[in-house]
Coordinates of C-alpha atoms and ligand atoms in Angstrom, one line a residue:
Chain L
M1 CA 12.0 73.6 77.2
A2 CA 8.9 73.2 79.0
D3 CA 7.2 72.7 75.3
K4 CA 9.2 69.6 75.0
G5 CA 8.5 68.2 78.4
F6 CA 4.7 68.7 77.4
E7 CA 5.2 66.8 74.4
W8 CA 6.7 63.9 76.3
L9 CA 3.8 63.6 78.7
M10 CA 1.3 63.6 75.9
V11 CA 2.9 60.7 74.3
L12 CA 3.3 58.9 77.5
C13 CA -0.5 59.4 77.9
A14 CA -1.0 57.5 74.5
L15 CA 1.2 55.0 75.3
S16 CA -0.2 54.4 78.4
I17 CA -3.7 53.1 76.4
F18 CA -1.7 50.4 74.8
A19 CA 0.3 49.8 78.3
I20 CA -3.0 49.1 80.0
V21 CA -4.3 46.4 77.2
V22 CA -1.0 44.8 77.3
L23 CA -1.0 44.4 81.2
I24 CA -4.4 43.4 81.3
A25 CA -3.7 40.6 78.9
S26 CA -0.3 39.6 80.4
E27 CA -2.2 39.5 83.9
L28 CA -4.8 37.4 82.6
V29 CA -2.6 35.1 80.8
K30 CA -0.5 34.8 83.8
G31 CA -3.4 34.3 86.1
S32 CA -5.0 31.6 83.9
N33 CA -1.8 29.5 83.7
L34 CA -2.8 27.0 86.3
S35 CA -6.0 26.3 84.9
W36 CA -4.5 25.9 81.3
N37 CA -1.8 23.5 82.4
Q38 CA -4.4 21.3 84.3
F39 CA -6.9 21.3 81.4
G40 CA -5.6 22.6 78.2
F41 CA -8.1 22.8 75.3
D42 CA -10.8 20.6 77.3
F43 CA -11.5 23.5 79.3
F44 CA -13.8 24.8 76.2
Y45 CA -16.0 21.5 76.0
K46 CA -15.3 18.7 78.3
S47 CA -17.9 17.7 81.2
V48 CA -17.8 15.1 83.9
I49 CA -20.4 13.1 84.5
D50 CA -21.6 13.8 88.1
S51 CA -21.8 10.7 90.1
Y52 CA -24.7 11.3 91.8
T53 CA -27.1 13.0 89.5
K54 CA -25.7 11.0 86.4
L55 CA -26.1 14.1 84.6
P56 CA -23.2 15.9 82.7
N57 CA -21.4 18.5 85.2
Y58 CA -19.0 21.4 83.8
W59 CA -18.3 23.6 87.0
D60 CA -17.7 21.7 90.0
P61 CA -15.5 23.7 92.3
V62 CA -15.8 21.3 95.1
N63 CA -14.2 18.5 93.2
G64 CA -12.0 20.7 91.2
H65 CA -13.5 20.3 87.5
F66 CA -13.9 23.2 85.7
S67 CA -15.1 23.6 82.0
A68 CA -16.2 27.3 80.2
L69 CA -18.7 25.7 77.9
P70 CA -21.9 26.5 79.7
F71 CA -20.8 30.1 80.0
V72 CA -19.6 30.7 76.4
Y73 CA -22.9 28.8 75.4
G74 CA -25.1 31.3 77.8
T75 CA -23.0 34.4 76.7
L76 CA -23.6 33.5 72.9
V77 CA -27.4 32.7 73.3
S78 CA -28.2 35.5 75.6
S79 CA -26.1 37.8 73.3
F80 CA -27.8 36.5 70.0
L81 CA -31.1 36.7 71.6
G82 CA -30.6 40.4 72.5
L83 CA -29.1 41.2 68.8
L84 CA -32.3 39.4 67.5
M85 CA -34.7 41.7 69.3
A86 CA -32.5 44.7 68.9
V87 CA -31.7 44.9 65.6
P88 CA -35.1 45.2 63.9
L89 CA -36.0 47.8 66.4
A90 CA -32.8 49.7 66.0
V91 CA -33.1 49.9 62.2
G92 CA -36.5 50.8 62.3
L93 CA -35.7 53.7 64.5
A94 CA -32.9 54.9 62.8
V95 CA -34.8 54.7 59.6
F96 CA -37.9 56.7 61.1
L97 CA -35.2 59.4 62.8
T98 CA -33.2 59.8 59.1
E99 CA -36.1 59.1 56.6
M100 CA -39.3 60.3 58.0
C101 CA -39.4 61.9 61.5
P102 CA -40.3 65.9 61.3
P103 CA -37.3 67.8 61.9
V104 CA -38.6 69.1 65.2
L105 CA -38.6 65.8 66.6
R106 CA -35.7 64.3 65.2
G107 CA -33.2 66.1 67.8
P108 CA -34.7 65.2 70.7
L109 CA -35.8 61.8 70.0
A110 CA -31.8 61.1 69.0
F111 CA -30.7 62.7 72.2
I112 CA -33.2 60.4 74.2
T113 CA -32.3 57.4 72.6
E114 CA -28.4 58.2 73.2
L115 CA -29.2 58.9 76.9
L116 CA -30.6 55.4 77.1
A117 CA -27.1 54.3 76.7
A118 CA -25.6 56.4 79.4
I119 CA -28.0 54.7 82.3
P120 CA -25.8 52.4 84.6
S121 CA -26.2 48.6 83.9
V122 CA -27.1 48.0 87.3
I123 CA -30.0 50.5 87.1
Y124 CA -31.5 48.3 84.2
G125 CA -30.6 45.3 85.9
L126 CA -33.0 46.5 88.9
W127 CA -35.7 47.8 86.6
A128 CA -35.7 44.1 84.9
V129 CA -35.5 42.4 88.5
F130 CA -38.8 44.6 89.7
V131 CA -40.6 44.8 86.1
L132 CA -39.2 43.2 83.2
V133 CA -39.0 39.6 84.8
P134 CA -42.6 39.6 86.6
L135 CA -43.8 40.7 82.9
L136 CA -42.2 37.7 81.5
R137 CA -43.3 35.2 84.3
E138 CA -46.8 36.7 84.1
Y139 CA -47.7 37.4 80.6
V140 CA -45.1 36.9 78.1
N141 CA -43.4 33.6 78.8
P142 CA -46.7 31.5 79.3
M143 CA -47.5 32.8 75.7
L144 CA -44.5 31.7 74.4
I145 CA -44.9 28.2 76.0
K146 CA -48.2 28.1 74.5
L147 CA -47.2 29.2 70.8
F148 CA -43.8 27.6 70.6
G149 CA -43.5 25.2 73.6
W150 CA -43.7 22.4 70.7
T151 CA -40.3 23.5 69.5
G152 CA -38.5 22.5 72.7
F153 CA -36.8 25.8 72.9
F154 CA -39.8 27.4 75.5
G155 CA -39.8 24.8 78.3
D156 CA -42.4 24.9 81.0
D157 CA -39.8 24.1 84.2
N158 CA -38.9 27.6 85.1
P159 CA -41.6 29.3 87.0
S160 CA -39.2 32.0 87.8
G161 CA -39.2 34.3 84.8
L162 CA -35.4 34.7 84.8
G163 CA -33.1 32.8 82.4
Y164 CA -31.7 33.3 78.8
F165 CA -34.7 35.2 77.3
A166 CA -35.2 37.7 80.4
A167 CA -31.3 38.5 79.5
G168 CA -31.6 38.7 75.9
V169 CA -34.5 41.0 76.5
I170 CA -32.7 43.4 79.0
L171 CA -29.8 43.3 76.6
A172 CA -31.9 44.2 73.7
I173 CA -32.8 47.2 75.5
M174 CA -29.2 48.2 76.5
I175 CA -27.7 47.9 72.9
L176 CA -30.3 49.4 71.0
P177 CA -29.0 52.8 71.5
I178 CA -25.8 52.3 70.1
I179 CA -26.7 50.3 67.2
S180 CA -29.4 52.8 66.3
S181 CA -27.2 55.8 66.7
L182 CA -24.5 54.2 64.7
T183 CA -27.1 53.0 61.9
R184 CA -28.3 56.6 61.9
E185 CA -24.7 57.9 61.1
V186 CA -24.1 55.8 58.2
M187 CA -27.6 56.6 56.8
T188 CA -27.4 60.1 57.1
A189 CA -23.8 59.7 55.3
V190 CA -25.9 58.2 52.2
P191 CA -25.9 60.9 49.8
N192 CA -29.4 62.6 48.9
S193 CA -28.3 62.3 45.3
Q194 CA -28.8 58.1 45.8
R195 CA -32.5 58.7 47.4
E196 CA -33.2 61.0 44.4
A197 CA -32.0 58.3 42.0
A198 CA -34.6 56.0 43.2
L199 CA -37.4 58.6 43.7
A200 CA -36.9 59.5 40.3
L201 CA -37.2 56.0 38.9
G202 CA -40.7 56.0 40.7
A203 CA -39.7 54.3 43.6
T204 CA -42.1 54.7 46.5
R205 CA -40.8 55.8 49.9
W206 CA -40.3 52.3 51.4
E207 CA -38.6 51.0 48.0
M208 CA -36.3 54.0 48.1
I209 CA -35.6 53.6 52.0
W210 CA -34.7 50.0 50.8
I211 CA -32.9 50.6 47.6
S212 CA -31.0 53.8 48.4
V213 CA -30.5 53.9 52.2
I214 CA -30.3 50.6 53.6
R215 CA -28.5 49.1 50.6
N216 CA -25.9 51.8 50.8
A217 CA -25.4 51.8 54.4
R218 CA -25.6 48.1 54.9
I219 CA -21.8 47.7 55.7
G220 CA -22.2 50.1 58.2
I221 CA -25.1 48.7 59.5
V222 CA -23.6 45.3 59.9
G223 CA -20.5 47.3 61.8
A224 CA -23.3 49.0 64.1
I225 CA -24.7 45.4 64.9
I226 CA -21.4 43.8 65.5
L227 CA -20.6 46.9 68.2
G228 CA -23.9 46.0 69.5
L229 CA -22.7 42.2 69.9
G230 CA -19.3 43.6 71.3
R231 CA -21.6 45.4 74.3
A232 CA -24.0 42.3 74.7
L233 CA -21.2 39.7 74.9
G234 CA -19.4 41.8 77.7
E235 CA -22.2 42.9 79.6
T236 CA -22.3 41.7 83.2
M237 CA -24.3 43.6 85.7
A238 CA -27.9 43.6 84.2
V239 CA -27.4 40.0 82.7
T240 CA -26.1 38.4 85.8
M241 CA -29.2 39.9 87.9
V242 CA -31.6 38.0 85.4
I243 CA -30.2 35.0 83.9
G244 CA -30.8 33.1 86.8
N245 CA -26.9 31.8 87.3
S246 CA -27.0 28.2 86.6
P247 CA -23.8 26.5 85.0
G248 CA -25.6 24.2 82.7
I249 CA -26.4 24.2 79.3
Y250 CA -30.1 23.9 78.4
R251 CA -32.1 24.0 75.0
S252 CA -35.0 25.9 76.5
L253 CA -34.4 29.7 76.3
L254 CA -36.6 30.2 79.4
A255 CA -34.2 27.8 81.7
N256 CA -31.7 29.6 84.1
G257 CA -28.4 30.1 82.5
T258 CA -25.3 31.7 82.8
T259 CA -22.6 33.9 81.2
M260 CA -18.8 34.1 81.2
A261 CA -19.0 37.7 82.5
S262 CA -21.4 36.8 85.4
V263 CA -19.7 33.7 86.7
I264 CA -16.7 36.0 87.0
A265 CA -18.7 38.9 88.8
N266 CA -20.4 36.0 91.1
E267 CA -17.6 33.7 92.1
Y268 CA -14.2 35.6 92.1
A269 CA -14.6 37.2 95.3
E270 CA -15.3 33.9 96.8
A271 CA -13.4 31.5 95.0
S272 CA -12.7 28.2 97.0
N273 CA -8.9 27.7 95.7
D274 CA -6.3 28.8 93.5
L275 CA -7.5 26.4 90.7
H276 CA -11.2 27.9 90.7
R277 CA -9.6 31.4 90.6
S278 CA -7.5 30.6 87.6
A279 CA -10.3 28.8 85.9
L280 CA -12.3 32.3 86.5
T281 CA -9.5 34.0 85.0
E282 CA -9.3 31.8 81.8
I283 CA -12.8 32.6 81.2
G284 CA -12.0 36.4 81.5
L285 CA -9.2 36.0 79.0
A286 CA -11.3 34.3 76.6
L287 CA -13.9 37.1 77.1
F288 CA -11.5 39.7 76.7
F289 CA -10.1 38.3 73.3
V290 CA -13.6 38.0 71.8
T291 CA -14.7 41.3 72.7
I292 CA -11.6 43.3 71.5
I293 CA -11.7 41.3 68.2
V294 CA -15.4 42.0 67.7
N295 CA -15.2 45.7 68.8
A296 CA -12.3 46.0 66.5
A297 CA -14.1 44.4 63.7
A298 CA -17.0 46.7 64.4
R299 CA -15.1 49.7 64.4
L300 CA -13.2 49.3 61.2
L301 CA -16.5 48.5 59.5
V302 CA -18.0 51.8 60.7
W303 CA -14.9 53.8 59.7
A304 CA -14.6 52.4 56.5
V305 CA -18.1 53.4 55.4
T306 CA -18.8 56.7 57.2
R307 CA -15.3 58.2 55.8
G308 CA -17.0 58.2 52.6
A309 CA -15.7 54.9 50.8
P310 CA -18.7 53.9 48.9
A311 CA -19.6 50.2 49.3
R312 CA -18.5 48.2 46.3
V313 CA -19.9 45.2 44.9
Q314 CA -16.8 43.4 43.5
Chain U
M1 CA -43.1 57.7 21.7
G2 CA -42.8 61.0 23.3
V3 CA -45.6 63.4 24.4
G4 CA -45.9 67.0 24.7
I5 CA -45.9 68.8 27.8
E6 CA -48.0 71.8 28.5
V7 CA -47.1 74.1 31.5
I8 CA -49.7 76.6 32.8
N9 CA -49.2 79.1 35.5
L10 CA -46.3 77.3 37.1
N11 CA -45.5 78.6 40.4
A12 CA -43.0 77.0 42.7
W13 CA -41.5 77.9 45.9
Y14 CA -38.7 76.9 48.5
G15 CA -39.8 78.0 51.9
T16 CA -40.7 81.6 51.5
N17 CA -38.4 81.8 48.3
H18 CA -40.7 82.1 45.0
T19 CA -38.3 80.2 42.7
L20 CA -40.5 79.9 39.6
Q21 CA -43.1 82.6 38.9
D22 CA -45.8 82.1 36.2
I23 CA -44.5 79.6 33.8
N24 CA -46.3 79.1 30.8
L25 CA -45.1 76.9 28.1
H26 CA -45.7 74.2 25.7
I27 CA -42.8 71.6 25.0
P28 CA -43.4 69.8 21.8
A29 CA -43.0 65.9 21.5
N30 CA -40.4 64.1 20.4
Q31 CA -38.0 67.2 20.2
A32 CA -35.2 68.1 22.3
T33 CA -35.9 71.5 24.3
A34 CA -32.8 73.3 26.1
L35 CA -33.4 75.4 29.1
I36 CA -30.6 78.2 29.7
G37 CA -30.1 80.9 32.2
P38 CA -27.5 82.2 34.9
S39 CA -27.3 79.8 37.7
G40 CA -29.9 80.2 40.4
C41 CA -32.6 81.4 38.0
G42 CA -34.8 78.1 38.4
K43 CA -33.9 75.5 35.6
S44 CA -33.4 72.8 38.1
T45 CA -36.5 73.6 40.0
F46 CA -38.6 73.8 36.8
V47 CA -37.7 70.3 35.6
R48 CA -38.2 68.6 39.0
C49 CA -41.6 70.1 38.7
L50 CA -42.0 67.9 35.6
N51 CA -41.9 64.8 37.3
R52 CA -43.2 65.9 40.7
M53 CA -39.6 65.4 42.3
H54 CA -40.0 69.4 43.5
E55 CA -42.3 68.2 46.0
T56 CA -40.0 65.4 47.7
N57 CA -38.1 68.5 49.5
P58 CA -40.1 69.1 52.7
I59 CA -39.9 72.9 52.2
A60 CA -41.1 72.8 48.8
R61 CA -44.6 74.0 47.5
V62 CA -45.7 73.9 43.8
T63 CA -48.9 75.5 42.1
G64 CA -50.2 75.5 38.5
T65 CA -50.9 72.9 35.8
V66 CA -48.4 70.5 34.2
R67 CA -49.9 68.5 31.5
I68 CA -48.0 65.5 30.1
G69 CA -49.6 63.9 27.2
D70 CA -53.3 64.4 28.3
L71 CA -52.4 63.6 32.0
D72 CA -52.8 66.7 34.5
I73 CA -49.9 65.3 36.5
Y74 CA -50.7 67.1 39.9
E75 CA -54.3 66.2 39.5
D76 CA -54.7 63.0 38.0
A77 CA -52.0 60.9 39.1
K78 CA -49.6 60.1 42.1
P79 CA -46.0 60.8 41.8
V80 CA -44.9 57.5 41.9
Q81 CA -46.8 56.9 38.6
I82 CA -45.7 60.1 37.2
R83 CA -42.1 59.4 37.8
R84 CA -42.2 56.1 35.8
R85 CA -43.4 58.1 32.6
V86 CA -40.9 61.0 32.9
G87 CA -37.5 59.7 33.4
M88 CA -34.7 62.0 34.9
V89 CA -30.9 62.2 34.3
F90 CA -29.3 64.3 37.1
Q91 CA -26.1 66.7 37.0
R92 CA -23.9 64.3 38.8
P93 CA -24.2 60.7 37.8
N94 CA -25.9 58.7 40.7
P95 CA -25.6 54.9 39.7
F96 CA -26.4 52.6 42.7
P97 CA -22.9 51.8 43.9
T98 CA -24.1 48.6 45.7
M99 CA -25.6 47.0 42.6
S100 CA -24.1 45.7 39.5
I101 CA -24.3 47.5 35.8
Y102 CA -27.1 45.1 35.1
D103 CA -28.8 45.6 38.1
N104 CA -28.7 49.4 37.9
V105 CA -30.2 49.4 34.6
A106 CA -32.8 46.8 35.7
S107 CA -33.6 48.6 39.2
G108 CA -36.3 50.7 37.4
L109 CA -38.1 47.6 35.9
K110 CA -37.8 45.7 39.1
L111 CA -39.6 48.3 41.1
N112 CA -42.4 47.8 38.1
G113 CA -42.4 44.2 39.0
Y114 CA -40.7 42.8 36.0
T115 CA -39.1 39.6 37.1
N116 CA -38.8 37.6 33.9
R117 CA -35.0 37.0 33.5
R118 CA -35.3 36.8 29.9
V119 CA -37.6 40.0 29.3
L120 CA -35.0 41.8 31.9
D121 CA -32.1 40.9 29.8
E122 CA -33.5 42.0 26.8
I123 CA -34.3 45.4 27.9
V124 CA -30.9 46.0 29.8
E125 CA -29.3 45.2 26.6
R126 CA -31.6 47.3 24.5
S127 CA -31.2 50.2 27.1
L128 CA -27.2 50.0 27.3
K129 CA -27.1 50.0 23.4
N130 CA -29.6 53.1 23.4
S131 CA -27.0 54.9 25.9
A132 CA -24.1 53.8 23.8
L133 CA -22.5 51.9 26.8
W134 CA -23.2 48.4 25.8
E135 CA -20.0 47.7 23.9
E136 CA -17.8 49.1 26.7
V137 CA -19.8 46.9 29.5
K138 CA -21.2 44.0 28.0
D139 CA -18.4 41.7 29.2
D140 CA -18.9 42.4 33.0
L141 CA -22.6 43.5 33.3
K142 CA -23.1 41.4 36.6
K143 CA -19.4 41.4 37.6
K144 CA -18.9 45.2 38.0
S145 CA -20.6 47.6 40.2
G146 CA -22.3 50.6 39.0
A147 CA -19.6 52.8 40.7
S148 CA -16.7 51.3 39.2
L149 CA -17.2 53.2 36.0
S150 CA -15.8 56.2 34.8
G151 CA -17.9 59.6 35.2
G152 CA -19.0 59.6 31.6
Q153 CA -19.7 56.0 31.4
Q154 CA -21.7 56.4 34.9
Q155 CA -23.7 58.9 33.3
R156 CA -24.5 56.8 30.3
L157 CA -25.6 54.1 32.8
C158 CA -28.0 56.6 34.8
I159 CA -29.3 57.2 31.0
A160 CA -29.7 53.5 30.5
R161 CA -31.3 53.5 33.8
A162 CA -33.9 55.9 33.1
L163 CA -34.3 54.8 29.5
A164 CA -35.1 51.1 30.7
V165 CA -38.6 51.9 31.9
D166 CA -39.6 53.4 28.6
P167 CA -40.5 56.9 29.8
E168 CA -42.5 59.0 27.4
V169 CA -40.5 62.2 28.3
L170 CA -36.6 62.4 29.6
L171 CA -35.5 65.1 31.4
M172 CA -31.9 65.7 31.9
D173 CA -30.4 68.3 34.3
E174 CA -27.2 69.5 33.0
P175 CA -26.1 65.6 32.4
A176 CA -22.7 66.7 30.7
S177 CA -21.4 68.9 33.1
A178 CA -19.5 66.6 35.3
L179 CA -18.1 65.4 32.2
D180 CA -14.8 65.6 29.9
P181 CA -15.3 66.8 26.2
V182 CA -15.4 63.2 24.7
S183 CA -18.3 61.9 27.1
T184 CA -19.9 65.1 26.5
S185 CA -20.2 64.9 22.9
K186 CA -21.2 61.3 23.5
I187 CA -24.1 62.3 25.3
E188 CA -24.8 64.8 22.7
D189 CA -24.9 62.3 20.0
L190 CA -27.4 60.3 22.3
I191 CA -29.8 62.9 22.8
F192 CA -30.0 63.3 19.0
E193 CA -30.7 59.7 18.7
L194 CA -33.2 59.3 21.4
K195 CA -35.1 62.1 20.1
S196 CA -37.3 60.3 17.4
Q197 CA -38.3 58.1 20.7
Y198 CA -38.7 60.4 23.7
T199 CA -39.5 64.4 24.3
I200 CA -36.3 65.5 25.8
V201 CA -35.8 68.4 28.4
I202 CA -32.3 69.3 29.0
V203 CA -30.9 72.1 31.1
T204 CA -27.5 73.2 30.1
H205 CA -25.1 76.0 30.8
N206 CA -23.2 75.1 27.5
M207 CA -24.9 77.3 24.7
Q208 CA -23.1 75.5 22.1
Q209 CA -24.6 72.3 23.5
A210 CA -27.9 74.1 23.4
A211 CA -27.5 75.0 20.1
R212 CA -26.4 71.6 18.9
V213 CA -28.8 69.3 20.1
A214 CA -32.3 71.1 20.8
E215 CA -34.8 72.3 18.6
K216 CA -36.4 74.7 21.0
T217 CA -34.8 76.7 23.8
G218 CA -36.1 78.4 26.9
F219 CA -34.3 81.4 28.8
F220 CA -35.0 81.6 32.2
L221 CA -34.0 84.4 34.5
N222 CA -34.8 84.9 38.2
G223 CA -37.6 82.4 38.1
R224 CA -39.3 83.7 35.2
M225 CA -39.5 82.6 31.6
V226 CA -38.1 85.4 29.6
E227 CA -38.2 84.0 26.1
F228 CA -39.4 80.5 24.5
D229 CA -38.6 80.0 20.7
S230 CA -36.9 78.1 18.3
T231 CA -33.2 77.4 19.3
H232 CA -32.3 79.4 16.1
K233 CA -34.2 82.4 16.6
I234 CA -32.9 82.5 20.5
F235 CA -29.1 82.3 19.3
T236 CA -29.5 84.4 16.3
N237 CA -32.2 86.9 16.8
P238 CA -33.7 86.8 20.3
S239 CA -36.6 89.3 20.9
D240 CA -35.8 90.0 24.3
K241 CA -33.0 92.5 25.4
R242 CA -32.2 90.1 28.4
T243 CA -31.9 87.0 26.5
E244 CA -29.5 88.9 24.1
D245 CA -27.4 90.0 26.9
Y246 CA -27.3 86.2 28.2
I247 CA -26.3 84.6 25.0
T248 CA -23.5 87.3 24.2
G249 CA -22.2 86.7 27.4
R250 CA -22.8 90.3 28.9
F251 CA -23.8 88.6 32.1
G252 CA -24.6 85.0 33.8
Ligands
ATP401 N1 -33.2 72.5 48.2 C1 -33.2 73.6 48.2 N2 -33.6 74.6 49.3 C2 -34.1 75.9 49.3 N3 -33.7 76.6 48.0 C3 -33.3 76.1 47.1 C4 -33.2 74.7 47.0 N4 -32.7 74.2 45.6 C5 -32.7 75.8 45.0 N5 -33.1 76.7 46.0 C6 -32.9 77.9 45.6 O1 -34.0 77.7 44.4 C7 -33.3 78.8 43.4 C8 -33.5 78.2 42.3 O2 -32.4 77.0 42.2 P1 -32.6 75.9 41.0 O3 -31.6 75.1 41.4 O4 -33.5 75.8 40.3 O5 -31.3 77.0 39.9 P2 -30.7 76.3 38.5 O6 -31.1 77.5 37.9 O7 -30.8 75.2 38.5 O8 -29.2 77.0 38.8 P3 -28.0 76.2 38.5 O9 -27.4 76.4 36.9 O10 -26.9 76.7 39.3 O11 -27.9 74.6 38.7 C9 -32.2 79.6 43.8 O12 -32.3 80.5 44.5 C10 -31.7 78.6 45.0 O13 -31.3 79.2 46.1
MG402 MG1 -29.5 73.4 38.3

């Protein structure tokens, strides 16, 4: 009898996961109703021209105009910057760990990379504020401006060192461990016979790594990257601390920006009215769906690869 | 054209396990040489020493001299160069699953820097014909993946891949052990065909197979070469008692 009860308890625990997801989604939908009725799809792109500055204004709590565009833009830009920097490093690290590293070092190095994932993001944020941002401000940004300023992507108008680029760098550091440890996992799953096949054809070690390891692991690597993207999209604290929190859309990557997650963290507690709160909730809803879809896709890919189904061409 | 292989005082280790001890033999050019012996006696290790694959294992070590043609492979050349002259086919077919049939065969050529489409097409076709796979795959060379073939077809694909770079020696480590009788006999026919152009070393557990395809046979036991002679002599009138025990099935 007690056994039966225990079984039900476990089923209940399992079901509660689904219940939580449904509950969150329905709460978000309910909360964003007001904003949805007011703006509809305009919410995701429309701006009003500010009567005073004559510039497009997306986020104006005082006059009750709200649009998610700068937040979506900032989230995408900072996340993709993060990926751009993290992916080559992470794949390189995984290749080193699986293919080149002496076995004595493999365990400790893998352990340390995984440990990086356990550091609370506010600590990353603090480190970024005290170390990374000054470094960017003094050395990196001036160099980027000098070298690539002509492209328009590195404007010389933000002396703070904060901005999309700083957020991208801190995101890169934060998602590096997850991408590299999953990449390592799928690379380890590549059978040795594939490596021998390439070597026996006269491939050098690098050619072998490319032909056998990376090609065979590529779907899993893509999964790892998407999972990293999922992390980056939802990351809040560290990004909020370094992105500058300015609700505009700028071409310069060195400009202050904002993200979906950071505007919620910054403004929700002090929202001026119901519409403001509802608009923030709608941003939350959008973020919720995007991250769930991105994460599910990534998990499916990684799962499909590591459970041994070889990647096929057709 | 194949070349002969001269092995002098070859010793090999895995860690402290002295896997091959003082192996000496001459493998003649343009013939098939079979290596037989009980499991774990060092046959695979031996063939892996002939293309320097043995040393890809971090705990492995090898001493002695192996001369392929007039090239001392441990003195005069880099492993990569050796492996381009000595092809290898493994026990389990290992085509590249992410590549098409065509790209599998062309993979070795691409490593060698061939890029001319016409040359590649020609060599891919010739290699697949040589490995008796052409008729079965010619219609979906670029459509199907190497992994979508049957086991026997995969193994012939691997043979084609090894032949495409035009090696002088072809090492085959139990190439038919994972295959059905029909595929096996196809591979044996193939070995017969290929002998005129390549020097073939084949490891096998199947004594009839050795008798069918090979001119010479070597018997390995516990890391030593017990007897090396013409296949006929080994199977009808071996000089060593242990060889006789093995081929008559008294052990192994
Ligand atoms: N990767 C390895 N690491 C350590 N020891 C190995 C390794 N491969 C083989 N050995 C050892 O080397 C010895 C010879 O192995 P080898 O694979 O050459 O035998 P074999 O004659 O090919 O056997 P089989 O007929 O089963 O394939 C065995 O004692 C085996 O345990
Ligand atoms: Mg073997």
